[in-house]
């Protein structure tokens, strides 16, 4: 049996640490706050009361969340040993919710280094669940206060960035600190390390196009789902809705580090995952699951990336990374929130 050698802090993630507040709601609740059944949005003034209302629901659950934090946590769970292979940076408040996030990160054996400030409370994300749909409303609050100069640039923090060989940031963080993303992405590119980015949500491609396209030349692996891929294609004027063609076009966008061909990975729920393999586009079927076993699809995309990264950091081939991603997503959708059993049984 081959001894896996994975160094601590080999995987670096940076993003919006949020406390997920999930509850089953009805259509009236969605309509009241103008929500689509399956969407991710940032909270506006009209959503303020939603957070108070959802907490009053009969079965409300709290889970440590935030897209990137979920992914690195799942990657760490898949790897198991050593602890703290995954590093995470993000901003929280000096409050009860912040303490919960610190505790949950420690329980997940993730090496979290939060930038803590008292101006804004810890960010929350309301997961409004109806059937197997989930509508996410994020109130970034503290997460929005991440400060490059006061955290990322500090020597003891930057040294953790330098230790990593795989980097992953969800597109959501483009709304917070594009300059932090660029610094990390350039470091990866200059040192021939791997930088991954997620399209995260349609609104990123629509309203944060400029920072997204500024970082794109440094992106080695781009993740997204079918809706995000279609929105990106539309915004970029690709004039195609064919997902394989979109993957091809995204792969051929300008790239700084020519030593690595960009890899594009688009998930499609229960449909095949689409990925570029060299100059080809291939389809990878997901694991079968009885619809009755699906409890909560929230976090499936994050879990896929986490599984993928757990193999990538061990320098496994792309096919293995995707297989691990499918496994992790299959585990997560059987449970509420982005939670997992004690140990994986991925073979």
XYZ file of C-alpha atoms in Angstrom:
347
model
C 0.000 0.000 0.000
C 1.416 3.361 -1.030
C 2.055 5.728 1.865
C 0.396 9.036 1.043
C 2.641 11.941 1.833
C 0.667 15.142 2.195
C 2.175 18.134 3.911
C 0.287 20.370 6.296
C -1.124 23.552 4.747
C -0.766 22.081 1.219
C -4.270 23.305 0.338
C -5.140 26.984 0.733
C -8.657 28.435 0.654
C -9.867 31.990 1.176
C -13.451 33.191 1.199
C -16.548 34.271 3.105
C -16.970 32.373 6.390
C -20.703 32.281 7.082
C -22.920 30.579 9.614
C -25.637 28.748 7.654
C -29.100 29.013 9.135
C -31.246 26.439 7.352
C -34.943 25.772 7.632
C -37.708 24.253 5.558
C -40.000 27.027 4.333
C -43.066 27.192 2.076
C -43.725 28.958 -1.211
C -45.424 31.850 0.594
C -42.212 32.516 2.477
C -40.218 32.597 -0.787
C -42.803 34.871 -2.422
C -42.866 37.216 0.550
C -39.153 37.923 0.126
C -39.101 37.678 -3.661
C -36.917 34.543 -3.726
C -36.532 31.931 -6.456
C -36.693 28.316 -5.216
C -33.120 27.572 -6.377
C -30.804 30.562 -6.254
C -27.980 32.318 -4.447
C -28.203 36.039 -3.772
C -26.749 38.673 -1.485
C -29.155 40.049 1.117
C -30.666 43.472 0.476
C -32.583 45.769 2.800
C -35.861 43.924 2.049
C -34.348 40.660 3.314
C -33.379 41.923 6.788
C -36.594 40.608 8.396
C -36.103 37.220 6.703
C -33.216 36.388 9.053
C -35.349 37.117 12.132
C -38.252 35.128 10.710
C -36.283 32.020 9.686
C -34.753 31.714 13.169
C -38.299 31.410 14.565
C -39.031 28.384 12.326
C -39.694 25.089 14.118
C -36.664 23.165 12.911
C -33.861 25.618 12.331
C -30.329 24.244 12.032
C -26.998 26.047 12.332
C -23.972 24.859 10.373
C -20.594 26.415 9.676
C -20.762 27.438 6.041
C -19.499 29.702 3.337
C -18.715 28.107 -0.002
C -14.894 27.982 0.147
C -14.827 27.015 3.814
C -17.221 24.128 3.046
C -14.969 22.899 0.246
C -11.710 22.927 2.211
C -13.473 21.289 5.140
C -14.707 18.443 2.905
C -11.241 18.101 1.369
C -9.770 17.761 4.871
C -12.457 15.201 5.792
C -11.641 13.135 2.691
C -7.909 13.231 3.495
C -8.353 12.589 7.262
C -4.645 12.467 8.147
C -2.591 14.566 8.634
C -4.766 17.245 10.197
C -4.522 20.818 8.931
C -3.712 19.974 5.319
C -6.262 22.701 4.571
C -5.710 26.348 5.496
C -8.558 28.860 5.447
C -8.588 32.681 5.563
C -11.670 34.871 5.918
C -13.178 37.536 8.156
C -15.509 37.090 11.141
C -16.882 39.232 13.956
C -15.912 39.063 17.625
C -19.224 37.488 18.611
C -21.022 34.232 19.445
C -21.467 33.186 15.807
C -17.764 33.858 15.224
C -16.892 31.575 18.129
C -19.082 28.835 16.628
C -17.229 29.134 13.299
C -13.856 28.883 15.064
C -15.016 25.842 17.006
C -16.427 24.124 13.896
C -13.238 24.759 11.889
C -11.173 23.247 14.720
C -13.487 20.207 14.880
C -13.017 19.764 11.112
C -9.202 19.913 11.600
C -8.920 22.879 9.236
C -6.178 25.401 9.977
C -8.406 28.482 9.995
C -6.831 31.895 10.479
C -9.650 34.407 10.647
C -9.257 38.135 10.439
C -11.356 39.248 13.419
C -12.932 42.697 13.666
C -15.684 44.212 15.812
C -17.259 46.649 13.311
C -19.553 44.040 11.766
C -21.108 40.825 13.133
C -20.202 37.408 11.732
C -21.866 36.779 8.373
C -24.858 34.482 8.013
C -26.512 32.662 5.153
C -30.196 31.752 5.236
C -30.811 28.467 3.423
C -34.525 28.443 2.613
C -35.378 24.857 1.735
C -38.443 23.788 -0.247
C -38.465 20.150 -1.380
C -35.070 19.436 -2.913
C -34.544 23.100 -3.789
C -32.655 25.589 -1.718
C -32.622 29.371 -1.972
C -29.590 30.968 -0.334
C -29.581 34.518 0.962
C -26.191 35.632 2.245
C -25.765 38.514 4.657
C -21.984 38.885 4.373
C -21.564 41.423 7.198
C -18.094 40.672 8.665
C -17.121 38.488 5.696
C -17.243 41.670 3.606
C -14.605 43.290 5.826
C -11.664 41.080 4.856
C -8.605 43.316 4.669
C -5.603 42.397 2.503
C -3.158 44.756 4.227
C -4.209 43.775 7.741
C -4.336 40.023 7.148
C -3.123 38.474 3.889
C -0.016 40.692 3.668
C 1.056 39.990 7.264
C 4.188 37.820 7.142
C 2.966 35.002 9.370
C -0.182 34.690 7.236
C 1.514 35.061 3.858
C 3.993 32.325 4.853
C 1.009 29.935 5.035
C 0.037 30.963 1.507
C 3.579 30.196 0.354
C 3.464 26.736 1.959
C 0.486 25.671 -0.184
C 0.649 24.036 -3.589
C -3.062 24.050 -4.443
C -5.233 27.161 -4.060
C -8.996 27.425 -4.207
C -11.257 30.461 -3.940
C -14.988 30.654 -4.672
C -16.077 33.436 -7.023
C -18.191 34.833 -4.176
C -15.009 36.362 -2.722
C -14.702 38.571 -5.840
C -17.369 40.781 -4.238
C -15.170 41.234 -1.160
C -11.458 41.420 -1.948
C -10.472 40.976 -5.611
C -7.013 42.355 -4.780
C -6.444 39.490 -2.296
C -7.509 36.942 -4.921
C -5.149 38.454 -7.493
C -2.200 38.379 -5.093
C -2.753 34.662 -4.370
C -3.481 33.814 -8.019
C -0.307 35.551 -9.231
C 1.756 33.769 -6.583
C 0.401 30.422 -7.796
C 1.029 31.287 -11.442
C 4.571 32.587 -10.826
C 5.480 29.418 -8.919
C 3.749 26.935 -11.245
C 1.298 25.912 -8.517
C -2.410 25.219 -9.094
C -5.020 27.949 -8.681
C -8.719 27.013 -8.743
C -11.700 29.358 -8.940
C -15.454 28.751 -8.891
C -17.999 30.721 -10.924
C -20.171 30.330 -7.773
C -23.419 32.006 -8.909
C -24.912 33.666 -11.986
C -24.656 37.138 -10.419
C -20.852 36.878 -10.268
C -20.558 36.522 -14.072
C -23.162 39.245 -14.547
C -22.202 41.960 -12.080
C -18.585 41.190 -11.156
C -17.390 40.554 -14.684
C -14.412 42.909 -14.474
C -12.713 41.413 -11.378
C -13.618 37.909 -12.620
C -11.925 38.448 -15.987
C -8.919 40.081 -14.311
C -8.208 36.894 -12.381
C -9.156 34.477 -15.195
C -5.685 34.486 -16.863
C -4.276 32.992 -13.647
C -6.947 30.299 -13.251
C -5.727 26.712 -13.774
C -9.024 25.024 -12.844
C -12.426 26.651 -13.184
C -15.465 25.081 -11.551
C -19.146 25.853 -12.015
C -22.573 24.320 -12.526
C -24.640 24.303 -15.722
C -26.523 27.523 -14.877
C -23.357 29.427 -14.009
C -21.660 28.137 -17.176
C -24.594 29.297 -19.332
C -24.642 32.734 -17.677
C -20.889 33.135 -18.095
C -21.164 32.172 -21.788
C -23.982 34.663 -22.329
C -22.108 37.481 -20.578
C -18.962 36.758 -22.594
C -20.895 36.679 -25.879
C -20.037 33.038 -26.681
C -23.354 32.640 -28.525
C -23.715 28.977 -27.616
C -25.697 27.111 -24.988
C -23.894 23.827 -25.586
C -22.111 23.049 -22.325
C -19.249 21.122 -23.950
C -18.624 24.019 -26.338
C -18.737 26.497 -23.433
C -16.137 24.368 -21.605
C -13.930 24.433 -24.714
C -14.255 28.202 -25.041
C -13.497 28.809 -21.338
C -10.450 26.570 -21.593
C -9.046 28.634 -24.459
C -9.404 32.032 -22.742
C -5.991 33.771 -22.299
C -3.708 32.224 -19.666
C -0.472 33.473 -18.098
C 1.176 30.208 -17.001
C 1.532 28.244 -20.232
C 2.989 25.206 -18.384
C -0.508 24.187 -17.328
C -3.440 23.860 -19.672
C -6.591 25.197 -18.033
C -9.037 22.547 -16.798
C -12.753 23.343 -16.914
C -15.192 21.333 -14.785
C -18.955 21.900 -14.983
C -21.329 19.884 -12.794
C -24.978 19.444 -13.815
C -26.785 18.050 -10.783
C -27.855 14.504 -11.595
C -26.632 14.816 -15.209
C -23.063 14.022 -16.272
C -20.205 16.241 -15.156
C -18.476 17.903 -18.110
C -14.689 18.347 -18.032
C -11.907 19.250 -20.400
C -9.303 16.494 -20.576
C -6.371 17.765 -22.607
C -7.901 19.034 -25.850
C -11.044 16.923 -25.491
C -14.261 17.465 -23.574
C -15.457 14.380 -21.691
C -18.600 13.458 -19.772
C -18.362 11.789 -16.368
C -21.566 10.183 -15.024
C -22.427 10.937 -11.400
C -23.221 8.216 -8.867
C -26.782 6.926 -8.937
C -28.950 7.945 -6.012
C -32.564 7.211 -5.184
C -34.404 10.570 -5.227
C -35.942 9.656 -1.844
C -32.470 9.637 -0.287
C -31.802 13.253 -1.237
C -32.265 15.295 1.919
C -30.639 18.624 1.010
C -28.776 19.626 -2.150
C -27.308 22.670 -0.397
C -23.544 22.229 -0.402
C -23.453 19.601 -3.170
C -21.351 21.856 -5.397
C -19.019 22.779 -2.536
C -18.696 19.095 -1.642
C -17.854 18.159 -5.225
C -15.010 20.691 -5.201
C -13.842 19.474 -1.775
C -13.645 15.873 -2.956
C -11.886 16.990 -6.136
C -9.305 19.026 -4.210
C -8.584 16.169 -1.790
C -7.219 14.081 -4.671
C -5.695 17.008 -6.560
C -3.521 17.904 -3.575
C -2.204 14.312 -3.741
C -1.383 14.835 -7.440
C -3.930 12.260 -8.601
C -5.145 12.291 -12.230
C -8.188 14.336 -13.229
C -10.470 11.279 -13.497
C -9.725 10.391 -9.859
C -10.360 13.974 -8.735
C -13.775 13.938 -10.417
C -14.607 10.511 -8.966
C -13.797 11.807 -5.477
C -15.899 14.910 -6.154
C -18.876 12.782 -7.149
C -18.417 10.628 -4.049
C -18.324 13.621 -1.673
C -21.369 15.271 -3.272
C -23.268 11.975 -3.059
C -22.566 11.798 0.688
C -23.478 15.426 1.391
C -26.890 15.448 -0.349
C -28.107 12.683 1.981
C -27.679 15.004 4.989
C -28.872 18.431 6.128
C -26.372 21.230 5.520
C -22.842 20.669 4.384
C -22.219 17.973 7.012
C -20.631 14.552 6.807
C -20.243 11.269 8.691
C -17.174 10.666 10.847
C -15.115 9.000 8.138
C -15.331 8.683 4.350
C -15.407 5.272 2.685
C -14.043 6.430 -0.653
C -12.072 3.668 -2.341
